[in-house]
Coordinates of C-alpha atoms in Angstrom, one line a residue:
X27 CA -1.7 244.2 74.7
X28 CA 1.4 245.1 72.4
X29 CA 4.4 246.8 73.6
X30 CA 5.8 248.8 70.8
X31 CA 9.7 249.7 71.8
X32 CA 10.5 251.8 69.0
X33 CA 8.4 254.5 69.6
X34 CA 8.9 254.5 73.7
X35 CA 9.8 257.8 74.5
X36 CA 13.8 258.4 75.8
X37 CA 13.1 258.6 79.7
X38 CA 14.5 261.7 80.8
X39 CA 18.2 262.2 82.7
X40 CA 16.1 261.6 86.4
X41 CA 18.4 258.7 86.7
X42 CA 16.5 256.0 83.9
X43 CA 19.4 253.7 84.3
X44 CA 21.2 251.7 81.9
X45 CA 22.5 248.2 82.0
X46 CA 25.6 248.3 79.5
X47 CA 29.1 248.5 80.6
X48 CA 29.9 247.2 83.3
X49 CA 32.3 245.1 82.2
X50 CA 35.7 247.4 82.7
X51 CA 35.8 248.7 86.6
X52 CA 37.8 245.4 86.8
X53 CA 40.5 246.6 85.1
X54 CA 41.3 248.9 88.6
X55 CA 42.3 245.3 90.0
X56 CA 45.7 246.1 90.0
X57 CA 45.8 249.8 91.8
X58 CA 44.9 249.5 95.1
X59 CA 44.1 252.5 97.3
X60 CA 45.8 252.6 100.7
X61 CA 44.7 252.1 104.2
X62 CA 42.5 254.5 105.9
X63 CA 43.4 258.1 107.1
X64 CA 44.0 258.3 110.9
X65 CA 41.7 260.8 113.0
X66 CA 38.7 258.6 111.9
X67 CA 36.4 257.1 114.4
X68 CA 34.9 253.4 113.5
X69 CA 31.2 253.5 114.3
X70 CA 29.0 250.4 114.9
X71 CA 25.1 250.6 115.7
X72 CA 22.7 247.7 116.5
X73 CA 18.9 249.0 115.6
X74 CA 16.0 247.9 115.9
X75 CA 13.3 248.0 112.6
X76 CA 9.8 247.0 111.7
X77 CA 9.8 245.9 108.3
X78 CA 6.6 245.4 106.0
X79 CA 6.2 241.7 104.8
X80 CA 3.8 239.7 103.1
X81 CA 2.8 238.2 106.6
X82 CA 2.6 241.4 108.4
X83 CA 4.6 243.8 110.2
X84 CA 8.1 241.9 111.7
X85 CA 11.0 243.0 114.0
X86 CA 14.2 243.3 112.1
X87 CA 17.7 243.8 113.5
X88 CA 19.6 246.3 111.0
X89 CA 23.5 246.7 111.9
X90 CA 25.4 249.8 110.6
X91 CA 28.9 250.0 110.9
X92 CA 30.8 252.6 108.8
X93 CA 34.2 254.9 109.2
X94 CA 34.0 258.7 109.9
X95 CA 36.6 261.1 110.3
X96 CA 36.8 262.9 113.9
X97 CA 36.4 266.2 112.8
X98 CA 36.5 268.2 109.3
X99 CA 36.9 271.5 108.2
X100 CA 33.7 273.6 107.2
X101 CA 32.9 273.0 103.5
X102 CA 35.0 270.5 102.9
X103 CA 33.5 267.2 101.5
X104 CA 34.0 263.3 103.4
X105 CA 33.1 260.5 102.5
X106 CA 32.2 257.7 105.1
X107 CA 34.0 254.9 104.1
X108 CA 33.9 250.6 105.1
X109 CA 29.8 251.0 104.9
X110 CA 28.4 247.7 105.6
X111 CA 24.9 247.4 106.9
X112 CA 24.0 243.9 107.8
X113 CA 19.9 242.6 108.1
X114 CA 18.4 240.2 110.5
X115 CA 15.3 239.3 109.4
X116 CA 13.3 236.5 111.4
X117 CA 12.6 233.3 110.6
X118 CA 8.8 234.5 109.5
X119 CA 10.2 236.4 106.8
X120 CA 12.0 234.0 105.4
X121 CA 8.6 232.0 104.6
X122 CA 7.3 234.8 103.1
X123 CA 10.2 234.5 100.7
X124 CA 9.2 230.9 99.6
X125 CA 8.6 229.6 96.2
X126 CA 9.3 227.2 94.0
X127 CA 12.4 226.0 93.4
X128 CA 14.0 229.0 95.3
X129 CA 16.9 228.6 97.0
X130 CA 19.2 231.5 97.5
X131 CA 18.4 235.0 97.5
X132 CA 20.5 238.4 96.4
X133 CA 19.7 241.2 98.4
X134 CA 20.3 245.4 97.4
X135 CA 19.5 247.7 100.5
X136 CA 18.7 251.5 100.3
X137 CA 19.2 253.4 103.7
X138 CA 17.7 256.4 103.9
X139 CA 20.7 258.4 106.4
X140 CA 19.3 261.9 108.0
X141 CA 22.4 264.4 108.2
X142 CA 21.6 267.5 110.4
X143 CA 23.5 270.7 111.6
X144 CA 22.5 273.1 113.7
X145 CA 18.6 273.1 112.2
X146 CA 19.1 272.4 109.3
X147 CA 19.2 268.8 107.7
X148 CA 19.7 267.3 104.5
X149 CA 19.1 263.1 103.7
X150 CA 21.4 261.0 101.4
X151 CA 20.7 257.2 100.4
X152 CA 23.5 254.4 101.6
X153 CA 23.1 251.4 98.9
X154 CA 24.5 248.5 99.4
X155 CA 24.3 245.0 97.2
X156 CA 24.9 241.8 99.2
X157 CA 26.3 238.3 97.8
X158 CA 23.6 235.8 97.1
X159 CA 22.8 233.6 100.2
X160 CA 21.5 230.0 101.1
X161 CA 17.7 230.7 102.2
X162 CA 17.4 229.0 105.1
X163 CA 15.1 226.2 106.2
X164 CA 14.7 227.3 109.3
X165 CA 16.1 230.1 111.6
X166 CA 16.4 233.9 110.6
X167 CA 18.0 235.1 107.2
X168 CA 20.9 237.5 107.5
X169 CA 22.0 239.7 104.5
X170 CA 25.4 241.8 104.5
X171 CA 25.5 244.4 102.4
X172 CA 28.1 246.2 101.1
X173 CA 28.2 249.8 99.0
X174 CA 29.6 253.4 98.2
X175 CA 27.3 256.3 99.7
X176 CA 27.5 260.0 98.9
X177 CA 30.1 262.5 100.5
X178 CA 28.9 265.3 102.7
X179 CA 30.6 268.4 103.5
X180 CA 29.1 270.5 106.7
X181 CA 28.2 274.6 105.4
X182 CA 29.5 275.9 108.8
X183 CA 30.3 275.6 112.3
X184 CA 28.7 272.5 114.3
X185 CA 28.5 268.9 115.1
X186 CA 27.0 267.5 111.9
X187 CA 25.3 264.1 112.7
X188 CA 24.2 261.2 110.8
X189 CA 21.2 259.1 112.1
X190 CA 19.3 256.2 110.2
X191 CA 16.4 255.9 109.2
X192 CA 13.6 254.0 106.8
X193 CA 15.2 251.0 105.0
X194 CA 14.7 249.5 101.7
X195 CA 15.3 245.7 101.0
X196 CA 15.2 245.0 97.0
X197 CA 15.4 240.9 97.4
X198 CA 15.8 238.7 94.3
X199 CA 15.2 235.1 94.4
X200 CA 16.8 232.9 92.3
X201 CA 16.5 229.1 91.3
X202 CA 18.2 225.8 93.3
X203 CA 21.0 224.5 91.3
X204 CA 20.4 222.1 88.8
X205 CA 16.7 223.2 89.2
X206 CA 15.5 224.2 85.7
X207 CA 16.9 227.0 83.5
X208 CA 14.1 228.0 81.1
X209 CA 12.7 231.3 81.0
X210 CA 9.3 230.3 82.6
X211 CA 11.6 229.2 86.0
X212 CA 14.6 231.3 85.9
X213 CA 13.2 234.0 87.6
X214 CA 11.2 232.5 90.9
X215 CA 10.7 236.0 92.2
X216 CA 11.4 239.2 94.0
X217 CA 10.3 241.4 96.5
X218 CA 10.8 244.8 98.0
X219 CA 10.3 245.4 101.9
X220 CA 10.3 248.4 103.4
X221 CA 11.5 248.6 107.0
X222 CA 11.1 251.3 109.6
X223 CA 13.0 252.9 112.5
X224 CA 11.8 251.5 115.8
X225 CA 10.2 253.7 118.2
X226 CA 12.5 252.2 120.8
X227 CA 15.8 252.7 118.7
X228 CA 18.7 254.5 120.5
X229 CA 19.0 257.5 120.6
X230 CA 16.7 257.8 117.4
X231 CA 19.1 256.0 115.4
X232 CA 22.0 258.1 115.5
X233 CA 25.1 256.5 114.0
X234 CA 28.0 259.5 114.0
X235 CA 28.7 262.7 114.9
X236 CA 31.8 264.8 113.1
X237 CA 32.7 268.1 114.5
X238 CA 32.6 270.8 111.4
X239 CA 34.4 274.2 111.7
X240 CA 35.9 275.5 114.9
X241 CA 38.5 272.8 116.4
X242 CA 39.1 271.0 113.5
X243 CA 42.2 270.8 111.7
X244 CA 43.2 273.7 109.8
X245 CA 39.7 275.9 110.9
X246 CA 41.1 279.1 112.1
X247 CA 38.4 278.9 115.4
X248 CA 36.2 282.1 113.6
X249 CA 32.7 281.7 113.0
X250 CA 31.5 281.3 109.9
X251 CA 30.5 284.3 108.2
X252 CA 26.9 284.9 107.7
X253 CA 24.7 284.4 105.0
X254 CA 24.5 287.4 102.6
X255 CA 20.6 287.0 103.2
X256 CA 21.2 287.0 106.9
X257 CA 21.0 284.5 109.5
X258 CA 17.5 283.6 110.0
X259 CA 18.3 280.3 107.9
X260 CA 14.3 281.2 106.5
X261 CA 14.8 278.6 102.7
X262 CA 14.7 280.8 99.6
X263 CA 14.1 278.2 97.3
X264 CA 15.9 278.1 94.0
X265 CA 18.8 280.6 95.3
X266 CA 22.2 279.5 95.3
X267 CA 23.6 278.6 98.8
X268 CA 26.9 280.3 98.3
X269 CA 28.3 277.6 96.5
X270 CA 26.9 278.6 92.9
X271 CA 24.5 276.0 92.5
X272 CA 21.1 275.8 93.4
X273 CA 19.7 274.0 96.2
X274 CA 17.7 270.5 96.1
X275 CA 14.3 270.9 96.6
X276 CA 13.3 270.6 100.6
X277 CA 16.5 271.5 102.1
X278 CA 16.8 274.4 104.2
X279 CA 19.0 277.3 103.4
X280 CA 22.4 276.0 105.2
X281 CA 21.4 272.4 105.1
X282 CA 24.8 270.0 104.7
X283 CA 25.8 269.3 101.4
X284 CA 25.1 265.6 100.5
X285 CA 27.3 264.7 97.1
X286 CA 26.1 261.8 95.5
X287 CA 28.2 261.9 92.7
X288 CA 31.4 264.3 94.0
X289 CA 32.7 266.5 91.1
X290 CA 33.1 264.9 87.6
X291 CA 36.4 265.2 85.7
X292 CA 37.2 267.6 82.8
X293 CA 36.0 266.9 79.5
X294 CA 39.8 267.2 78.3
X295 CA 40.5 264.2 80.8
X296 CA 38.8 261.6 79.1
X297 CA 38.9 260.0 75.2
X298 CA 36.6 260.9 73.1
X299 CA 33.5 258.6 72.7
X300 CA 31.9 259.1 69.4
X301 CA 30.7 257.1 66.2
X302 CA 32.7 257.0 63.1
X303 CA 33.5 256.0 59.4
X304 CA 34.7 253.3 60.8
X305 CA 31.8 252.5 63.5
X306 CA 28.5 254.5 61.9
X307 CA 25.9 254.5 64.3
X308 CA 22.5 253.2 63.5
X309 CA 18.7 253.8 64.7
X310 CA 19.7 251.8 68.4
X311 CA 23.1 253.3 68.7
X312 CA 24.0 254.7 72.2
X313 CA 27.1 255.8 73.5
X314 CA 28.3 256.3 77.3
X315 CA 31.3 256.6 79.7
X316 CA 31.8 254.3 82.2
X317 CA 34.3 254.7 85.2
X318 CA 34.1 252.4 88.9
X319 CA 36.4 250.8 91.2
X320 CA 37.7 247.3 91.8
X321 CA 38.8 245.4 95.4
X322 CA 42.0 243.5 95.5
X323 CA 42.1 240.9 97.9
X324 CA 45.9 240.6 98.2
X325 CA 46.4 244.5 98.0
X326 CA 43.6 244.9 100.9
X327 CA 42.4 248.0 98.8
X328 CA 40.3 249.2 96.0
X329 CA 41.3 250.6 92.3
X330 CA 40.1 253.1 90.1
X331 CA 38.9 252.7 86.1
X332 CA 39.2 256.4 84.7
X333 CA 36.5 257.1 82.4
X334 CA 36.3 254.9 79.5
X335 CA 34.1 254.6 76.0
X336 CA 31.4 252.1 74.9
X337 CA 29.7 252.1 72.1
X338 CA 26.4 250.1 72.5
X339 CA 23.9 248.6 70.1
X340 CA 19.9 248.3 72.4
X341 CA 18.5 245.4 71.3
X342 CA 14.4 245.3 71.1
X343 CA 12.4 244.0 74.0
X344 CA 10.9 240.5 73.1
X345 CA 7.4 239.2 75.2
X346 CA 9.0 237.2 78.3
X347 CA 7.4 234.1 79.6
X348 CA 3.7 234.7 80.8
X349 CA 3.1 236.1 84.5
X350 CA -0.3 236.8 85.9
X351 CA 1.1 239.5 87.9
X352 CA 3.4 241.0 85.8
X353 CA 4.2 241.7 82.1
X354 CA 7.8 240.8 81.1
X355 CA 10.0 241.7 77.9
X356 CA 13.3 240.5 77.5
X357 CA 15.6 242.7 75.7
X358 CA 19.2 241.6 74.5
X359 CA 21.9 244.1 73.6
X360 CA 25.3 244.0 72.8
X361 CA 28.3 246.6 73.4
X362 CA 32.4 247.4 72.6
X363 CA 34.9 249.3 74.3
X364 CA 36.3 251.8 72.0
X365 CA 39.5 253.3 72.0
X366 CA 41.6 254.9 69.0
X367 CA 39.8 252.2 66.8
X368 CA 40.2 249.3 68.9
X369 CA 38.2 247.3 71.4
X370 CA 40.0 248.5 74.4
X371 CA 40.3 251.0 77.4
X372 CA 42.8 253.6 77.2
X373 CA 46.1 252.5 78.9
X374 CA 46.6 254.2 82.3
X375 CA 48.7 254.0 85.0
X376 CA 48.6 253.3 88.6
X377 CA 50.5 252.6 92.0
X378 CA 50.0 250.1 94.7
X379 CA 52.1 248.6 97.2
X380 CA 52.9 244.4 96.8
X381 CA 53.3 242.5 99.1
X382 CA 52.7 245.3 101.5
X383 CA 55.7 247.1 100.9
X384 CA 57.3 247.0 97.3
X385 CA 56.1 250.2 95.6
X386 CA 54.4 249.1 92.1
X387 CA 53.7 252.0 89.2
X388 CA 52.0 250.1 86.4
X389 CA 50.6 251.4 82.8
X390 CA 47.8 248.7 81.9
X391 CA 44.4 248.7 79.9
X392 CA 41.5 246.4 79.4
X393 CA 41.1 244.5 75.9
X394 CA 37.6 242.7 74.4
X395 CA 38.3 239.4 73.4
X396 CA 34.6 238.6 72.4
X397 CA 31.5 240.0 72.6
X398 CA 30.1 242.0 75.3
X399 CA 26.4 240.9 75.9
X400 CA 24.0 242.8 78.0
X401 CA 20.9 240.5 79.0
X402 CA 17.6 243.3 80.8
X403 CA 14.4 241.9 81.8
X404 CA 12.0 244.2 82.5
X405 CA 8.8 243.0 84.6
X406 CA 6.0 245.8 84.9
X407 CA 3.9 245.1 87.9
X408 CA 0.1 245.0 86.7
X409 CA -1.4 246.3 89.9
X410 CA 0.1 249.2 89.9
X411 CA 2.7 249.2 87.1
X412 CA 5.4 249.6 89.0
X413 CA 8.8 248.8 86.9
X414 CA 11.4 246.3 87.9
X415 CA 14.5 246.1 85.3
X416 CA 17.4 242.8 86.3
X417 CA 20.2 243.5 83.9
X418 CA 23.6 240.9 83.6
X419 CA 25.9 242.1 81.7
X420 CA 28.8 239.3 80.5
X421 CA 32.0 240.5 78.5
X422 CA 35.1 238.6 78.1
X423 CA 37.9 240.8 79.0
X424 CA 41.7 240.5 79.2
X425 CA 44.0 242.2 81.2
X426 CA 46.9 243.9 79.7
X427 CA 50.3 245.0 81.4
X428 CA 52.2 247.6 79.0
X429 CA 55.1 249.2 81.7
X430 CA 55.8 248.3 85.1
X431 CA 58.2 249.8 87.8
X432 CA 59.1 248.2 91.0
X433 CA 60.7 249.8 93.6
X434 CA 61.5 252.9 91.4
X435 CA 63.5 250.0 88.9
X436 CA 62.0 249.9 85.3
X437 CA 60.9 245.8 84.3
X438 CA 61.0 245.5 81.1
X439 CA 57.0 243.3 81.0
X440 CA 57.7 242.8 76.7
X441 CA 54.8 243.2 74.4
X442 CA 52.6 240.1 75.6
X443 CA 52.1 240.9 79.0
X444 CA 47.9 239.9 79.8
X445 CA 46.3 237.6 82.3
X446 CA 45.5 234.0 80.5
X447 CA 42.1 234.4 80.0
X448 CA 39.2 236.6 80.2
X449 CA 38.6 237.8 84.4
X450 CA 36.2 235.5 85.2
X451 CA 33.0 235.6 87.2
X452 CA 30.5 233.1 88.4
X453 CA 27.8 233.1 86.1
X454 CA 24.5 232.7 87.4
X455 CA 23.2 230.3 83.8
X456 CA 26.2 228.6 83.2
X457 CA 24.3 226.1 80.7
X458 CA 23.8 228.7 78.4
X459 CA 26.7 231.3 78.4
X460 CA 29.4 229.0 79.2
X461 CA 33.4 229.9 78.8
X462 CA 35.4 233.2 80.8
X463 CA 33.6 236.0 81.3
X464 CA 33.1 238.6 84.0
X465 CA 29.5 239.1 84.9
X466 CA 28.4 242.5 86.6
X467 CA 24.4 242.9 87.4
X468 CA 22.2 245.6 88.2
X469 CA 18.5 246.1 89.1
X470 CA 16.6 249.4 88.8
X471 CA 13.0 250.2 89.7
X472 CA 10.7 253.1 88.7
X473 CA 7.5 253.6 90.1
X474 CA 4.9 256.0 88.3
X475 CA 5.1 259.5 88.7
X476 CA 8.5 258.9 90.8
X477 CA 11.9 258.8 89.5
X478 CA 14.1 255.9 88.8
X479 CA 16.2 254.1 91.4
X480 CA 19.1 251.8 90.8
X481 CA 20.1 250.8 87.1
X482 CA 18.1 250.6 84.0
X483 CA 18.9 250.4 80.3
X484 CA 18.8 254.7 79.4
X485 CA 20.9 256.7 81.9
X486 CA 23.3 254.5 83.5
X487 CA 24.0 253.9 87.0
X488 CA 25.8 251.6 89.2
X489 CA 26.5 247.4 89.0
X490 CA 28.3 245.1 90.4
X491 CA 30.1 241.4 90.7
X492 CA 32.9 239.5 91.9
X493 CA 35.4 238.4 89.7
X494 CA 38.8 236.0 89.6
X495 CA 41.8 237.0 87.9
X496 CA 43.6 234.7 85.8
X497 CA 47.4 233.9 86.2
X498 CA 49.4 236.3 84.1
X499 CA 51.4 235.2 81.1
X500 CA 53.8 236.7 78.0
X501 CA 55.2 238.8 81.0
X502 CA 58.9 239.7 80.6
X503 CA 61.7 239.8 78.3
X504 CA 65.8 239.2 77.9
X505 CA 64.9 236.0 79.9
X506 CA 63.6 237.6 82.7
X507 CA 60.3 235.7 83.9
X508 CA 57.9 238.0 85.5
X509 CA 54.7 235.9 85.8
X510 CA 55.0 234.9 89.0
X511 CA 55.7 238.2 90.4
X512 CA 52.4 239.7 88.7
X513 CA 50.9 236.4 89.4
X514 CA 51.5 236.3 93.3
X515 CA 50.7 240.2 93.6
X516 CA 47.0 240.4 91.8
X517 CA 45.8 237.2 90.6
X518 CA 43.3 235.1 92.4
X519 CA 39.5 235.0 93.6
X520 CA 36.8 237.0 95.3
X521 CA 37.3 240.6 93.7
X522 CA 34.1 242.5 94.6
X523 CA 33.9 245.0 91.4
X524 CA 31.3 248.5 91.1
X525 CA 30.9 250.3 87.8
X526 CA 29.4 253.0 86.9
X527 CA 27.4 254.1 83.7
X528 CA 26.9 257.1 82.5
X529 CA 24.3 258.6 80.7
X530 CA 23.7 257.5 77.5
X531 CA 23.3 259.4 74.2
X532 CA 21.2 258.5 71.4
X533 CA 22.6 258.8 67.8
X534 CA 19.6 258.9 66.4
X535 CA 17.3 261.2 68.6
X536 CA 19.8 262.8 70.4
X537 CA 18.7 265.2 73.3
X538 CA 21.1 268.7 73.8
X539 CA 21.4 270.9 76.9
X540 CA 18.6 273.2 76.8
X541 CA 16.2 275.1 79.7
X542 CA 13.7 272.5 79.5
X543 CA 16.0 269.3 79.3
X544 CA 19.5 268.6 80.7
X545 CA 21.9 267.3 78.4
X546 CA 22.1 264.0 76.9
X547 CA 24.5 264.2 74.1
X548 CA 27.0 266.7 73.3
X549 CA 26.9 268.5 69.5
X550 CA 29.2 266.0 68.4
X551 CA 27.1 263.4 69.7
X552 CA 29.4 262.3 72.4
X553 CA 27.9 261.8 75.9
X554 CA 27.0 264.8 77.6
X555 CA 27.5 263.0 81.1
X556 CA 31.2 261.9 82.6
X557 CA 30.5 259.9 85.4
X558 CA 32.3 259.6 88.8
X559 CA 33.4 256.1 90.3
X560 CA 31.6 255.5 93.7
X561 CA 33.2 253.0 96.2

């Protein structure tokens, strides 16, 4: 069998996802967010699930735990925030994990969460990514992971509740160290399991309840008005809801509104992101916006990457190493950060607090030292061709202070301002991409006939990593050292990071908004799509 790339038709915008850019959420390391909004209640629920291994049906132990506000006002969109949703899986499972040399295993979950008011209901998907773990030799495996989910804003009057249900556990199995690196033992495996509900669960899995409308703050204690239609709630499909837009397929007419990707800035808000004299595209030329956040361990918060440009040159797949299950291709691609002509983000400022209490404003952008490399494999399932895509992407980046304000005072940072070196990640093949570099990955999976989950290489989607930053350097001027400062208040380990992608546009076949398709490029061949950053 030959694969023939070139003439692979350009998956639609159903979320194909791309593996590209993930290099630049880190630069929100500096701007964290502050602490939760009071008037939110912590929830925490044990369940019990039957999850679907190779061995047979086991018991599982799935923890959600997850902030919500008390009570919100009708139509107006919240996001649940501190998700974590830790897996017990006993110690049978783990064997079914075994293979050779494996030792750890990286874990993404996908939680499928009802939301219901009144009678009507809507679902939205939690994801989490865990950091790899030791598999154990004996004893259960636990897996904690961590992830943005969509908001949901309540169409009227009512407790709107959120309740768990089935579970999807992407699990990726990678090599002992100082086991060998080559491309026929790189990859020792993966595995999906799907997990459902118990019967027995409490209170059929219910994790939160939010009062919506009357009561809540600001909600004048009226009912709703009704529906233009009526009130029968009877679905209409395809009509708009009253908020202009139509409704998903298999919600009811006043179902809650589950945003997974919250409203997407203004066109006029980000740079432009198109090829040039300068940069001419060619036949494999895509271009995309990326946006995402950052943690900050010393800040205790996250920070936000406005939208940024890449421009991005898709390599061709090449035959991987031989599988009798699966067919693998390799595909190596390479990508820049562009900004008025340089390989950079666009400067923009932020605020956070130091220390806890000193108020920090700082203008800052990210600069490409190197290249960025972007490394997919893609491993089509031959039972049932079922499409797995693992995509590391590796780009040397620098941090770069321009202004800084403490305390309301004006520091004069100078003109060299940046962290050392490159942000730096672990990488999981040091031996052959050795040096600074931060490392984001993503996995995306497309069965036939179904959309895409996760990321792949065409439309973007979310990664992720952990990153170090360097000690800062250059900082300061008139004799006035400010290293440390910026040193003590960012630098240092353990910086979870999420980016997202965009979709991308394709110079040379590019696709327009039309009644049959939804847009990939814009007529000036700049991406049609301006993603939002999830937490």
């Amino acid at each position: 069998m030959k694969a023939t790339p070139a003439a692979a038709p350009r998956p639609s915008r159903s979320r194909v996802r791309t593996t590209s850019i993930a290099a630049f959420v880190v630069l929100a390391a500096l701007v964290p967010t502050t602490a939760a909004a009071t008037g939110t209640q912590e929830v925490e629920a044990e369940l019990p699930y039957v999850c679907a291994l190779p061995s047979g049906q086991l018991p599982a132990t799935v923890r959600v735990s997850a902030e919500f506000p008390e009570r919100a006002r009708a139509g107006e969109a919240f996001t649940p925030s501190g998700v974590t949703t830790t897996v017990r899986l006993p110690a049978e499972a783990v064997a079914d994990l075994a293979a050779p040399d494996a030792a750890e295993v990286r874990a993404a979950t996908r939680l499928d969460v009802g939301v219901a008011q009144n009678t009507a209901t809507a679902t939205a998907t939690w994801r989490g990514t865990a950091e790899p773990v030791a598999l154990p030799e004996t004893g259960p495996l636990t897996l904690v992971a961590t992830g943005d989910v969509p908001s949901v804003a309540g169409r009227g009057d009512g407790d709107l509740t959120f309740s768990a249900g089935a579970l999807a556990i992407d699990l990726a199995l990678g090599a002992a160290e100082g086991a060998a690196t080559d491309a026929a033992t790189a990859d020792p495996g993966s595995l999906t399991v799907d997990c459902t509900l118990a019967e027995d669960a409490p209170e059929r899995g219910l994790l939160a309840t939010v009062l919506v409308g009357t009561g809540a703050p600001g909600a004048s204690g009226a009912p709703s008005s009704p529906d233009p239609a009526g009130t029968s709630g009877a679905p209409d499909d395809g009509q708009p809801d009253g908020t202009g837009e139509p409704r998903p397929e298999g919600q009811s007419e006043r179902s809650p509104k589950v945003l997974e990707n919250g409203g997407a800035p203004d066109r006029d808000d980000v740079p432009p992101c198109r090829y040039d004299e300068q940069h001419p595209p060619t036949d494999v030329s895509l271009n995309a916006y990326i946006t995402g956040y950052a943690n900050v361990n010393k800040m205790k918060g996250a920070a936000y990457l406005p939208p940024s440009c890449v421009l991005i040159e898709q390599g061709l797949p090449e035959p991987g190493p031989p599988d009798p299950d699966y067919l693998i291709f390799d595909t190596v691609s390479y990508a820049d950060l562009h900004y008025e002509e340089r390989k950079q983000t666009p400067p923009f400022e932020a605020t956070f607090l130091s220390f806890d209490f000193a108020p920090v404003k700082a203008t800052m952008m990210m600069e490409q030292t190197g290249p960025m490399r972007i490394d997919s494999r893609m491993k089509i399932r031959l039972s049932d061709f079922t499409t797995i895509t693992d995509t590391y992407v590796r780009a040397p980046l620098v941090l770069r202070v321009l202004d800084l304000e403490v305390n309301g005072t004006p520091l004069d940072v100078g003109s060299g301002c940046r962290t050392r070196t490159s942000l730096t990640s672990k990488d999981p093949d040091p031996a052959h991409f050795p040096g600074d570099h931060l490392v984001l990955y993503g996995r995306g999976e497309q069965t036939v006939g179904l959309p895409a989950t996760g990321y792949l290489l065409l439309s973007g989607g979310a990664l992720s990593g952990e990153m170090s930053v360097p000690a800062f350097t250059g900082c300061g001027s008139d004799g006035e050292d400010l290293d440390r400062l910026l040193t003590a208040s960012v630098s240092g380990p353990g910086n979870f990071v999420k980016q997202v992608q965009g979709q991308t546009c394709a110079i040379a076949a590019p696709v327009f908004p039309s009644p049959e398709n939804e847009g990939q490029c814009t007529e000036d061949l700049q991406p049609y799509e301006i993603p939002v950053a999830e937490r």
